[in-house]
Amino acid sequence: RQGRKLQVIRAALSADGAELAFATLIRLRADPEIGPHEPSGIVAVASNPETLPRFYPAPSSPLTTSPFFDFVDVRLLRSSFEEIGPGAAWMRPQGEIIAGAGQSALGSIALCADGGSGLAPVVPRERWSYPNVSLAIHSHRSTKSDWLLLESETLTEGQGVAQVASTFSDLSGNFARVQQAVIFERRS
């Protein structure tokens, strides 16, 4: 639906008649007369991702079975997917997720945003998994780079659930915030 102030786009991914995932995009109108404002406390790390080593999960890590690292080039800045605590990493999607569909900027952002919970674990990955049950991306501009900096922190009071708060930047600065809801599941 398209209006004067916003556009709503809905999409669903289905297989064998079952809906596997759905997305709703709300695109707000832009006004070029309003200048940029960088919020305090959020600073894009001034580093060249090309100079950082690529992250590969340790052979003994449960991450070796994740297809995420087949599609995303990850360059760590702080912590790692295998250490407890907040993390930051440059990410760049590679290839096509769906053959023949190409890769869009929005698709790249959504793919990398999914990595926020993995980048900032609060429980040992060897004993727990934590799938997303909800992912919300709020962007105030389009990305201007293939490289996306994701800074993530997981917040939990226990009870088997958590919220992951992430910030996206590119080589030009901050452009989005991400919220994820995750549940903790004990590995068998």
PDB file of C-alpha atoms in Angstrom:
ATOM      1  CA  ARG A   1       0.000   0.000   0.000  1.00  0.00           C
ATOM      2  CA  GLN A   2       1.412   3.378  -0.917  1.00  0.00           C
ATOM      3  CA  GLY A   3       0.437   6.666   0.671  1.00  0.00           C
ATOM      4  CA  ARG A   4       1.809  10.194   1.006  1.00  0.00           C
ATOM      5  CA  LYS A   5       3.745   9.460   4.216  1.00  0.00           C
ATOM      6  CA  LEU A   6       4.665   5.795   3.931  1.00  0.00           C
ATOM      7  CA  GLN A   7       4.705   2.684   1.808  1.00  0.00           C
ATOM      8  CA  VAL A   8       3.963  -0.785   3.241  1.00  0.00           C
ATOM      9  CA  ILE A   9       5.401  -3.874   1.590  1.00  0.00           C
ATOM     10  CA  ARG A  10       4.706  -7.410   2.843  1.00  0.00           C
ATOM     11  CA  ALA A  11       6.415 -10.600   1.752  1.00  0.00           C
ATOM     12  CA  ALA A  12       6.291 -14.241   2.789  1.00  0.00           C
ATOM     13  CA  LEU A  13       8.651 -17.158   2.208  1.00  0.00           C
ATOM     14  CA  SER A  14       6.797 -20.439   1.748  1.00  0.00           C
ATOM     15  CA  ALA A  15       7.755 -24.021   0.976  1.00  0.00           C
ATOM     16  CA  ASP A  16       5.421 -26.965   0.410  1.00  0.00           C
ATOM     17  CA  GLY A  17       2.432 -24.779   1.250  1.00  0.00           C
ATOM     18  CA  ALA A  18       3.780 -23.758   4.669  1.00  0.00           C
ATOM     19  CA  GLU A  19       4.776 -20.183   5.501  1.00  0.00           C
ATOM     20  CA  LEU A  20       8.346 -20.291   6.825  1.00  0.00           C
ATOM     21  CA  ALA A  21       8.978 -16.586   7.360  1.00  0.00           C
ATOM     22  CA  PHE A  22       7.292 -13.262   6.732  1.00  0.00           C
ATOM     23  CA  ALA A  23       8.449  -9.669   6.553  1.00  0.00           C
ATOM     24  CA  THR A  24       6.809  -6.274   6.623  1.00  0.00           C
ATOM     25  CA  LEU A  25       8.698  -3.256   5.331  1.00  0.00           C
ATOM     26  CA  ILE A  26       7.463   0.218   6.143  1.00  0.00           C
ATOM     27  CA  ARG A  27       9.206   2.840   4.048  1.00  0.00           C
ATOM     28  CA  LEU A  28       8.808   6.413   5.260  1.00  0.00           C
ATOM     29  CA  ARG A  29       8.869   9.386   2.931  1.00  0.00           C
ATOM     30  CA  ALA A  30      12.121  11.332   2.865  1.00  0.00           C
ATOM     31  CA  ASP A  31      12.579  15.092   3.139  1.00  0.00           C
ATOM     32  CA  PRO A  32      15.922  16.312   1.769  1.00  0.00           C
ATOM     33  CA  GLU A  33      15.617  19.588   3.705  1.00  0.00           C
ATOM     34  CA  ILE A  34      16.220  17.806   7.016  1.00  0.00           C
ATOM     35  CA  GLY A  35      19.987  17.444   7.610  1.00  0.00           C
ATOM     36  CA  PRO A  36      21.775  14.523   9.293  1.00  0.00           C
ATOM     37  CA  HIS A  37      22.095  14.230  13.058  1.00  0.00           C
ATOM     38  CA  GLU A  38      24.427  11.624  14.560  1.00  0.00           C
ATOM     39  CA  PRO A  39      23.137  10.465  17.959  1.00  0.00           C
ATOM     40  CA  SER A  40      25.599  10.737  20.837  1.00  0.00           C
ATOM     41  CA  GLY A  41      27.278   7.560  22.021  1.00  0.00           C
ATOM     42  CA  ILE A  42      27.163   5.812  18.655  1.00  0.00           C
ATOM     43  CA  VAL A  43      30.370   6.060  16.692  1.00  0.00           C
ATOM     44  CA  ALA A  44      31.295   4.000  13.661  1.00  0.00           C
ATOM     45  CA  VAL A  45      34.683   2.411  14.161  1.00  0.00           C
ATOM     46  CA  ALA A  46      37.170   4.105  11.836  1.00  0.00           C
ATOM     47  CA  SER A  47      38.764   0.948  10.502  1.00  0.00           C
ATOM     48  CA  ASN A  48      39.179  -0.548   7.083  1.00  0.00           C
ATOM     49  CA  PRO A  49      37.437  -3.939   7.133  1.00  0.00           C
ATOM     50  CA  GLU A  50      39.657  -5.155   4.281  1.00  0.00           C
ATOM     51  CA  THR A  51      42.703  -4.993   6.604  1.00  0.00           C
ATOM     52  CA  LEU A  52      41.147  -7.229   9.272  1.00  0.00           C
ATOM     53  CA  PRO A  53      41.386 -11.046   9.129  1.00  0.00           C
ATOM     54  CA  ARG A  54      38.299 -12.967   8.089  1.00  0.00           C
ATOM     55  CA  PHE A  55      36.554 -14.833  10.927  1.00  0.00           C
ATOM     56  CA  TYR A  56      36.072 -18.580  10.618  1.00  0.00           C
ATOM     57  CA  PRO A  57      34.458 -20.634  13.402  1.00  0.00           C
ATOM     58  CA  ALA A  58      36.773 -22.997  15.293  1.00  0.00           C
ATOM     59  CA  PRO A  59      36.470 -26.599  14.002  1.00  0.00           C
ATOM     60  CA  SER A  60      34.975 -27.732  17.335  1.00  0.00           C
ATOM     61  CA  SER A  61      32.397 -24.895  17.414  1.00  0.00           C
ATOM     62  CA  PRO A  62      28.658 -25.462  16.841  1.00  0.00           C
ATOM     63  CA  LEU A  63      28.980 -22.525  14.412  1.00  0.00           C
ATOM     64  CA  THR A  64      30.646 -24.769  11.820  1.00  0.00           C
ATOM     65  CA  THR A  65      27.188 -26.077  10.861  1.00  0.00           C
ATOM     66  CA  SER A  66      25.745 -22.572  10.385  1.00  0.00           C
ATOM     67  CA  PRO A  67      25.279 -21.515   6.752  1.00  0.00           C
ATOM     68  CA  PHE A  68      25.602 -17.861   7.903  1.00  0.00           C
ATOM     69  CA  PHE A  69      29.377 -17.929   7.424  1.00  0.00           C
ATOM     70  CA  ASP A  70      28.992 -19.352   3.903  1.00  0.00           C
ATOM     71  CA  PHE A  71      27.100 -16.202   2.885  1.00  0.00           C
ATOM     72  CA  VAL A  72      28.722 -13.503   5.029  1.00  0.00           C
ATOM     73  CA  ASP A  73      32.358 -12.373   5.156  1.00  0.00           C
ATOM     74  CA  VAL A  74      32.893 -11.428   8.838  1.00  0.00           C
ATOM     75  CA  ARG A  75      35.767  -9.279  10.166  1.00  0.00           C
ATOM     76  CA  LEU A  76      35.751  -9.017  13.988  1.00  0.00           C
ATOM     77  CA  LEU A  77      36.457  -5.794  15.857  1.00  0.00           C
ATOM     78  CA  ARG A  78      35.391  -6.694  19.397  1.00  0.00           C
ATOM     79  CA  SER A  79      34.676 -10.063  21.006  1.00  0.00           C
ATOM     80  CA  SER A  80      33.584 -12.876  18.707  1.00  0.00           C
ATOM     81  CA  PHE A  81      30.736 -15.204  17.989  1.00  0.00           C
ATOM     82  CA  GLU A  82      32.419 -17.648  20.385  1.00  0.00           C
ATOM     83  CA  GLU A  83      32.962 -15.330  23.409  1.00  0.00           C
ATOM     84  CA  ILE A  84      30.374 -14.209  25.967  1.00  0.00           C
ATOM     85  CA  GLY A  85      29.602 -10.479  25.823  1.00  0.00           C
ATOM     86  CA  PRO A  86      28.894  -7.627  23.396  1.00  0.00           C
ATOM     87  CA  GLY A  87      30.491  -7.756  19.996  1.00  0.00           C
ATOM     88  CA  ALA A  88      31.220  -5.723  16.892  1.00  0.00           C
ATOM     89  CA  ALA A  89      32.075  -6.922  13.416  1.00  0.00           C
ATOM     90  CA  TRP A  90      32.220  -5.711   9.857  1.00  0.00           C
ATOM     91  CA  MET A  91      30.105  -7.934   7.614  1.00  0.00           C
ATOM     92  CA  ARG A  92      29.729  -8.206   3.858  1.00  0.00           C
ATOM     93  CA  PRO A  93      27.249 -10.609   2.255  1.00  0.00           C
ATOM     94  CA  GLN A  94      28.566 -12.714  -0.600  1.00  0.00           C
ATOM     95  CA  GLY A  95      26.715 -14.549  -3.318  1.00  0.00           C
ATOM     96  CA  GLU A  96      22.985 -15.128  -3.583  1.00  0.00           C
ATOM     97  CA  ILE A  97      20.797 -16.514  -0.827  1.00  0.00           C
ATOM     98  CA  ILE A  98      18.156 -17.518  -3.360  1.00  0.00           C
ATOM     99  CA  ALA A  99      19.643 -18.613  -6.685  1.00  0.00           C
ATOM    100  CA  GLY A 100      18.894 -16.151  -9.476  1.00  0.00           C
ATOM    101  CA  ALA A 101      17.392 -13.536  -7.136  1.00  0.00           C
ATOM    102  CA  GLY A 102      20.473 -11.331  -6.804  1.00  0.00           C
ATOM    103  CA  GLN A 103      21.375  -9.504  -3.613  1.00  0.00           C
ATOM    104  CA  SER A 104      19.667  -6.252  -2.613  1.00  0.00           C
ATOM    105  CA  ALA A 105      20.828  -3.729  -0.009  1.00  0.00           C
ATOM    106  CA  LEU A 106      17.772  -4.570   2.123  1.00  0.00           C
ATOM    107  CA  GLY A 107      18.491  -8.293   1.807  1.00  0.00           C
ATOM    108  CA  SER A 108      22.104  -7.689   2.868  1.00  0.00           C
ATOM    109  CA  ILE A 109      20.993  -5.683   5.890  1.00  0.00           C
ATOM    110  CA  ALA A 110      18.447  -8.330   6.951  1.00  0.00           C
ATOM    111  CA  LEU A 111      20.969 -11.145   6.541  1.00  0.00           C
ATOM    112  CA  CYS A 112      23.622  -9.380   8.620  1.00  0.00           C
ATOM    113  CA  ALA A 113      21.085  -8.202  11.228  1.00  0.00           C
ATOM    114  CA  ASP A 114      20.287 -11.849  11.903  1.00  0.00           C
ATOM    115  CA  GLY A 115      23.881 -12.233  13.122  1.00  0.00           C
ATOM    116  CA  GLY A 116      23.383  -9.812  16.032  1.00  0.00           C
ATOM    117  CA  SER A 117      22.339 -12.484  18.525  1.00  0.00           C
ATOM    118  CA  GLY A 118      25.285 -14.660  17.564  1.00  0.00           C
ATOM    119  CA  LEU A 119      27.731 -11.770  17.814  1.00  0.00           C
ATOM    120  CA  ALA A 120      26.734 -11.001  21.433  1.00  0.00           C
ATOM    121  CA  PRO A 121      26.039 -14.279  23.260  1.00  0.00           C
ATOM    122  CA  VAL A 122      25.271 -14.361  26.990  1.00  0.00           C
ATOM    123  CA  VAL A 123      25.269 -18.151  27.383  1.00  0.00           C
ATOM    124  CA  PRO A 124      27.799 -20.774  26.185  1.00  0.00           C
ATOM    125  CA  ARG A 125      27.059 -21.745  22.582  1.00  0.00           C
ATOM    126  CA  GLU A 126      28.174 -25.330  23.270  1.00  0.00           C
ATOM    127  CA  ARG A 127      25.205 -25.804  25.641  1.00  0.00           C
ATOM    128  CA  TRP A 128      22.613 -23.379  24.240  1.00  0.00           C
ATOM    129  CA  SER A 129      21.177 -22.174  20.965  1.00  0.00           C
ATOM    130  CA  TYR A 130      19.174 -18.947  20.721  1.00  0.00           C
ATOM    131  CA  PRO A 131      17.003 -18.629  17.649  1.00  0.00           C
ATOM    132  CA  ASN A 132      15.324 -15.349  16.722  1.00  0.00           C
ATOM    133  CA  VAL A 133      11.590 -15.174  17.149  1.00  0.00           C
ATOM    134  CA  SER A 134      11.407 -11.553  16.008  1.00  0.00           C
ATOM    135  CA  LEU A 135      13.705  -9.228  14.075  1.00  0.00           C
ATOM    136  CA  ALA A 136      12.969  -5.509  13.565  1.00  0.00           C
ATOM    137  CA  ILE A 137      15.197  -3.191  11.531  1.00  0.00           C
ATOM    138  CA  HIS A 138      14.727   0.575  11.743  1.00  0.00           C
ATOM    139  CA  SER A 139      16.788   2.426   9.168  1.00  0.00           C
ATOM    140  CA  HIS A 140      17.037   6.184   8.693  1.00  0.00           C
ATOM    141  CA  ARG A 141      18.911   5.976   5.387  1.00  0.00           C
ATOM    142  CA  SER A 142      20.078   3.482   2.801  1.00  0.00           C
ATOM    143  CA  THR A 143      23.455   1.892   3.193  1.00  0.00           C
ATOM    144  CA  LYS A 144      26.234   3.445   1.112  1.00  0.00           C
ATOM    145  CA  SER A 145      28.661   0.511   1.270  1.00  0.00           C
ATOM    146  CA  ASP A 146      28.861  -3.260   0.840  1.00  0.00           C
ATOM    147  CA  TRP A 147      30.551  -3.437   4.250  1.00  0.00           C
ATOM    148  CA  LEU A 148      28.171  -3.222   7.228  1.00  0.00           C
ATOM    149  CA  LEU A 149      29.360  -2.698  10.804  1.00  0.00           C
ATOM    150  CA  LEU A 150      27.129  -4.462  13.334  1.00  0.00           C
ATOM    151  CA  GLU A 151      27.576  -3.635  17.039  1.00  0.00           C
ATOM    152  CA  SER A 152      25.443  -5.874  19.271  1.00  0.00           C
ATOM    153  CA  GLU A 153      24.601  -6.409  22.928  1.00  0.00           C
ATOM    154  CA  THR A 154      22.255  -8.980  24.453  1.00  0.00           C
ATOM    155  CA  LEU A 155      20.040  -8.017  27.397  1.00  0.00           C
ATOM    156  CA  THR A 156      18.372 -10.648  29.574  1.00  0.00           C
ATOM    157  CA  GLU A 157      16.916 -11.024  33.037  1.00  0.00           C
ATOM    158  CA  GLY A 158      16.841 -14.796  32.665  1.00  0.00           C
ATOM    159  CA  GLN A 159      13.606 -16.731  32.147  1.00  0.00           C
ATOM    160  CA  GLY A 160      14.936 -18.196  28.877  1.00  0.00           C
ATOM    161  CA  VAL A 161      14.390 -15.068  26.755  1.00  0.00           C
ATOM    162  CA  ALA A 162      16.486 -12.082  25.725  1.00  0.00           C
ATOM    163  CA  GLN A 163      16.501  -8.899  23.674  1.00  0.00           C
ATOM    164  CA  VAL A 164      19.399  -8.125  21.349  1.00  0.00           C
ATOM    165  CA  ALA A 165      20.040  -4.457  20.578  1.00  0.00           C
ATOM    166  CA  SER A 166      22.268  -3.715  17.599  1.00  0.00           C
ATOM    167  CA  THR A 167      23.453  -0.677  15.671  1.00  0.00           C
ATOM    168  CA  PHE A 168      24.354  -0.690  11.983  1.00  0.00           C
ATOM    169  CA  SER A 169      26.959   1.610  10.459  1.00  0.00           C
ATOM    170  CA  ASP A 170      28.691   1.625   7.109  1.00  0.00           C
ATOM    171  CA  LEU A 171      31.814   3.406   5.937  1.00  0.00           C
ATOM    172  CA  SER A 172      29.831   6.694   6.056  1.00  0.00           C
ATOM    173  CA  GLY A 173      28.448   6.306   9.606  1.00  0.00           C
ATOM    174  CA  ASN A 174      25.404   5.054  11.484  1.00  0.00           C
ATOM    175  CA  PHE A 175      22.280   4.190   9.469  1.00  0.00           C
ATOM    176  CA  ALA A 176      20.076   1.736  11.395  1.00  0.00           C
ATOM    177  CA  ARG A 177      19.111   0.072  14.664  1.00  0.00           C
ATOM    178  CA  VAL A 178      18.043  -3.535  15.080  1.00  0.00           C
ATOM    179  CA  GLN A 179      15.995  -5.258  17.780  1.00  0.00           C
ATOM    180  CA  GLN A 180      15.789  -9.029  18.095  1.00  0.00           C
ATOM    181  CA  ALA A 181      13.816 -11.214  20.472  1.00  0.00           C
ATOM    182  CA  VAL A 182      15.453 -14.582  21.134  1.00  0.00           C
ATOM    183  CA  ILE A 183      14.646 -17.674  23.163  1.00  0.00           C
ATOM    184  CA  PHE A 184      17.224 -19.977  24.715  1.00  0.00           C
ATOM    185  CA  GLU A 185      17.078 -23.673  23.870  1.00  0.00           C
ATOM    186  CA  ARG A 186      19.297 -26.268  25.529  1.00  0.00           C
ATOM    187  CA  ARG A 187      21.288 -28.301  23.008  1.00  0.00           C
ATOM    188  CA  SER A 188      20.805 -32.054  23.215  1.00  0.00           C
TER     189      SER A 188
END
